[in-house]
């Protein structure tokens, strides 16, 4: 099964980093968050990726084109124009990098890579969110439900610690409670190629007309994920992910 990753947005809320690089190339623990996402899928045997590029997409191309330089020790012989690679750190990945336009919306990006998908179901996610979701179980759920689309539903942690009070006494303190209990779009979709027919052009946002139509038709199932899930929308969230990685026990590190 192929994995489509939306990696073309501007990432304006992370402008401290994204003024010089695309958001999926912002690093967690010295590796782009895009790499972490791909490692999650690879841990479940999915190694065929289609990455939808946009803003500063050439930097993502450069990273994978020179992957050995970024991940391995090398000896460079300038006289003979030769490079020897030591401690080969390559991944078993096939990566198709597609320029889907700087201004194209998420639905339009999916439509632009349709000719790479074939006639089999595929995975879709965003290039800025990490999770310990069980991809294997997600795919099995999608196949059982027999719908055109499956979305991973998750719950966002609250921003502030929650207190339980009784007669001015704190009876319980929960540092990171769930938010208002609502289930939200956590990305990590599994889709039939038929969903491409729900996308008209570059101006279509996947999360609007296509998803709304699939939902109204009863063709969108929800895989409930109650484990770790964290987007990287702000510098604060980036620092949170960095801190988790630094512990050596990051929840999304399933490989």
Coordinates of C-alpha atoms in Angstrom, one line a residue:
X1 CA 0.0 0.0 0.0
X2 CA 1.3 3.5 -0.9
X3 CA 1.5 6.3 1.6
X4 CA 0.7 9.9 0.4
X5 CA 2.1 12.7 2.6
X6 CA 0.9 16.3 2.3
X7 CA 4.0 18.3 2.6
X8 CA 3.4 21.5 0.7
X9 CA 1.9 24.0 3.2
X10 CA 3.4 27.3 4.4
X11 CA 3.4 26.5 8.1
X12 CA 2.9 30.2 9.0
X13 CA 2.3 29.5 12.7
X14 CA 5.8 28.1 12.9
X15 CA 7.4 31.0 11.0
X16 CA 10.5 31.0 13.2
X17 CA 11.4 27.8 11.4
X18 CA 9.5 27.8 8.2
X19 CA 10.9 31.1 6.9
X20 CA 13.9 29.1 5.8
X21 CA 12.6 25.6 5.3
X22 CA 9.3 23.8 4.6
X23 CA 7.4 22.7 7.7
X24 CA 8.0 18.9 7.2
X25 CA 11.8 19.6 7.3
X26 CA 11.6 21.1 10.8
X27 CA 13.7 18.8 12.9
X28 CA 12.9 16.8 16.0
X29 CA 16.0 15.2 17.5
X30 CA 18.1 16.1 14.5
X31 CA 15.8 14.5 11.9
X32 CA 13.0 16.2 9.9
X33 CA 9.5 15.5 11.3
X34 CA 8.8 14.1 7.8
X35 CA 11.4 11.4 8.5
X36 CA 9.7 10.5 11.8
X37 CA 6.3 10.1 10.1
X38 CA 7.8 7.9 7.4
X39 CA 9.5 5.7 10.1
X40 CA 6.0 5.2 11.7
X41 CA 4.6 3.8 8.5
X42 CA 7.8 1.8 7.7
X43 CA 7.5 0.1 11.1
X44 CA 4.3 -1.4 9.8
X45 CA 5.8 -2.5 6.5
X46 CA 4.8 0.5 4.3
X47 CA 7.8 1.8 2.4
X48 CA 6.4 3.3 -0.8
X49 CA 5.9 7.0 -0.3
X50 CA 4.4 9.8 -2.5
X51 CA 5.2 13.2 -1.0
X52 CA 3.2 16.2 -2.2
X53 CA 5.6 19.1 -2.4
X54 CA 4.8 22.8 -2.4
X55 CA 6.5 25.6 -0.5
X56 CA 10.3 25.2 -0.6
X57 CA 9.8 21.6 -1.9
X58 CA 13.3 21.5 -3.4
X59 CA 14.7 21.2 0.1
X60 CA 12.8 17.9 0.6
X61 CA 14.1 16.7 -2.8
X62 CA 17.7 17.7 -1.8
X63 CA 17.4 15.9 1.5
X64 CA 16.4 12.5 0.0
X65 CA 18.7 12.9 -3.1
X66 CA 21.6 13.3 -0.7
X67 CA 20.3 11.0 2.1
X68 CA 23.7 9.3 2.5
X69 CA 25.3 12.7 3.2
X70 CA 22.8 13.5 5.8
X71 CA 22.8 10.1 7.6
X72 CA 26.2 8.4 7.0
X73 CA 29.9 9.0 7.4
X74 CA 31.7 9.7 4.1
X75 CA 35.1 10.0 2.7
X76 CA 35.3 12.5 -0.2
X77 CA 38.3 12.3 -2.6
X78 CA 38.3 15.6 -4.4
X79 CA 41.2 14.6 -6.7
X80 CA 39.4 11.6 -8.1
X81 CA 35.9 13.0 -7.7
X82 CA 34.9 10.0 -5.6
X83 CA 32.9 9.6 -2.5
X84 CA 33.0 6.5 -0.2
X85 CA 30.1 5.9 2.1
X86 CA 30.7 4.3 5.6
X87 CA 28.1 2.8 7.9
X88 CA 25.3 2.8 5.3
X89 CA 22.2 4.2 7.0
X90 CA 19.8 4.0 4.1
X91 CA 16.1 3.1 4.6
X92 CA 14.2 0.6 2.3
X93 CA 12.1 3.4 1.0
X94 CA 10.8 4.2 -2.5
X95 CA 10.0 7.9 -2.5
X96 CA 8.2 9.8 -5.3
X97 CA 8.5 13.5 -4.9
X98 CA 5.9 15.5 -6.7
X99 CA 5.7 19.3 -7.1
X100 CA 2.0 19.9 -6.5
X101 CA 2.2 23.8 -6.5
X102 CA 2.8 26.4 -3.9
X103 CA -0.9 27.5 -3.7
X104 CA -2.6 24.2 -4.2
X105 CA -5.1 23.2 -1.5
X106 CA -4.9 19.8 0.2
X107 CA -7.5 18.2 -2.1
X108 CA -5.8 19.5 -5.2
X109 CA -2.5 18.0 -4.0
X110 CA -4.1 14.6 -3.7
X111 CA -5.6 14.9 -7.2
X112 CA -2.2 15.9 -8.7
X113 CA -0.6 12.6 -7.6
X114 CA -3.5 10.4 -8.6
X115 CA -1.6 9.0 -11.6
X116 CA 0.9 7.5 -9.1
X117 CA -1.7 5.7 -7.0
X118 CA -3.0 3.0 -9.3
X119 CA -6.3 1.3 -8.4
X120 CA -5.5 0.2 -4.8
X121 CA -6.4 1.8 -1.5
X122 CA -3.7 4.1 -0.1
X123 CA -2.8 5.9 3.1
X124 CA -2.8 9.6 3.5
X125 CA -1.5 11.9 6.2
X126 CA -0.1 15.3 7.0
X127 CA 3.6 16.1 7.1
X128 CA 3.4 17.7 10.6
X129 CA 1.8 15.2 13.0
X130 CA 3.2 12.4 15.1
X131 CA 1.3 9.5 16.7
X132 CA 1.8 5.9 18.0
X133 CA -1.2 4.8 16.0
X134 CA -1.2 1.2 15.0
X135 CA -1.2 1.6 11.2
X136 CA -1.7 -2.2 10.7
X137 CA -4.9 -2.1 12.8
X138 CA -6.0 1.0 11.0
X139 CA -5.7 -0.6 7.6
X140 CA -7.5 -3.8 8.8
X141 CA -10.3 -1.7 10.2
X142 CA -10.7 0.1 6.9
X143 CA -11.0 -3.1 5.0
X144 CA -13.6 -4.5 7.4
X145 CA -15.7 -1.4 7.2
X146 CA -15.7 -1.4 3.4
X147 CA -16.1 2.4 3.1
X148 CA -14.4 4.7 0.6
X149 CA -12.6 6.5 3.4
X150 CA -11.4 6.0 7.0
X151 CA -10.2 8.8 9.2
X152 CA -8.3 8.5 12.4
X153 CA -10.3 10.2 15.2
X154 CA -8.4 11.4 18.2
X155 CA -8.8 13.8 21.2
X156 CA -6.7 16.8 21.7
X157 CA -5.1 17.3 25.1
X158 CA -6.2 20.4 27.0
X159 CA -3.9 23.4 27.1
X160 CA -4.0 23.8 30.9
X161 CA -3.9 21.6 33.9
X162 CA -7.4 20.7 35.2
X163 CA -8.3 21.0 38.9
X164 CA -11.1 19.2 40.8
X165 CA -12.3 21.4 43.7
X166 CA -14.3 20.8 46.8
X167 CA -14.8 23.4 49.5
X168 CA -11.8 25.4 48.3
X169 CA -9.6 22.2 48.4
X170 CA -8.0 20.7 45.3
X171 CA -9.1 17.1 45.3
X172 CA -7.5 16.1 41.9
X173 CA -4.9 17.7 39.6
X174 CA -4.6 16.4 36.0
X175 CA -1.7 18.0 34.2
X176 CA -2.7 17.1 30.6
X177 CA -6.4 16.2 30.5
X178 CA -8.2 15.8 27.2
X179 CA -9.9 18.8 25.8
X180 CA -13.7 19.1 25.7
X181 CA -14.0 15.4 24.8
X182 CA -14.7 16.0 21.1
X183 CA -13.1 13.7 18.6
X184 CA -11.1 15.5 16.0
X185 CA -9.4 14.7 12.6
X186 CA -6.1 13.2 13.5
X187 CA -5.0 12.6 9.9
X188 CA -3.7 9.1 9.2
X189 CA -6.4 8.3 6.6
X190 CA -6.9 5.1 4.5
X191 CA -8.7 5.9 1.2
X192 CA -10.0 4.3 -1.9
X193 CA -8.7 5.8 -5.1
X194 CA -12.4 6.5 -5.9
X195 CA -12.1 9.5 -3.5
X196 CA -10.2 11.3 -6.3
X197 CA -13.5 11.7 -8.1
X198 CA -14.7 13.9 -5.2
X199 CA -11.9 16.4 -5.9
X200 CA -12.5 18.9 -8.8
X201 CA -9.4 21.0 -9.0
X202 CA -6.5 22.7 -7.2
X203 CA -8.8 24.9 -5.2
X204 CA -10.5 22.1 -3.3
X205 CA -9.6 21.6 0.3
X206 CA -9.7 17.8 1.1
X207 CA -11.2 18.5 4.6
X208 CA -14.2 20.5 3.2
X209 CA -16.2 19.4 0.2
X210 CA -14.8 15.9 -0.4
X211 CA -14.9 14.8 3.3
X212 CA -18.3 16.5 3.8
X213 CA -19.7 14.7 0.8
X214 CA -18.2 11.3 1.8
X215 CA -19.7 11.8 5.3
X216 CA -23.2 12.7 4.0
X217 CA -23.1 9.6 1.8
X218 CA -22.1 7.3 4.8
X219 CA -18.8 6.6 3.2
X220 CA -16.5 7.8 6.0
X221 CA -15.6 5.6 8.9
X222 CA -13.7 6.6 12.0
X223 CA -10.9 4.6 13.6
X224 CA -10.7 5.7 17.2
X225 CA -7.2 6.3 18.5
X226 CA -6.9 6.9 22.2
X227 CA -3.1 6.8 22.4
X228 CA -0.5 9.5 21.7
X229 CA -1.1 12.1 19.0
X230 CA 0.5 15.5 18.7
X231 CA 0.6 18.0 15.8
X232 CA 3.5 20.5 15.4
X233 CA 1.7 23.7 14.6
X234 CA 3.6 26.0 16.9
X235 CA 7.1 26.5 18.2
X236 CA 5.8 25.5 21.7
X237 CA 4.6 22.2 20.3
X238 CA 7.9 21.6 18.5
X239 CA 9.7 22.1 21.8
X240 CA 7.3 19.6 23.5
X241 CA 8.1 17.0 20.8
X242 CA 11.9 17.7 21.2
X243 CA 11.6 17.2 25.0
X244 CA 9.8 13.9 24.5
X245 CA 12.5 12.7 22.0
X246 CA 15.2 13.7 24.4
X247 CA 13.9 11.3 27.0
X248 CA 14.8 8.4 24.7
X249 CA 11.2 7.1 25.0
X250 CA 9.2 9.2 22.6
X251 CA 5.7 7.7 22.3
X252 CA 5.7 7.8 18.5
X253 CA 9.0 5.9 18.2
X254 CA 7.4 2.5 17.3
X255 CA 10.4 1.3 15.3

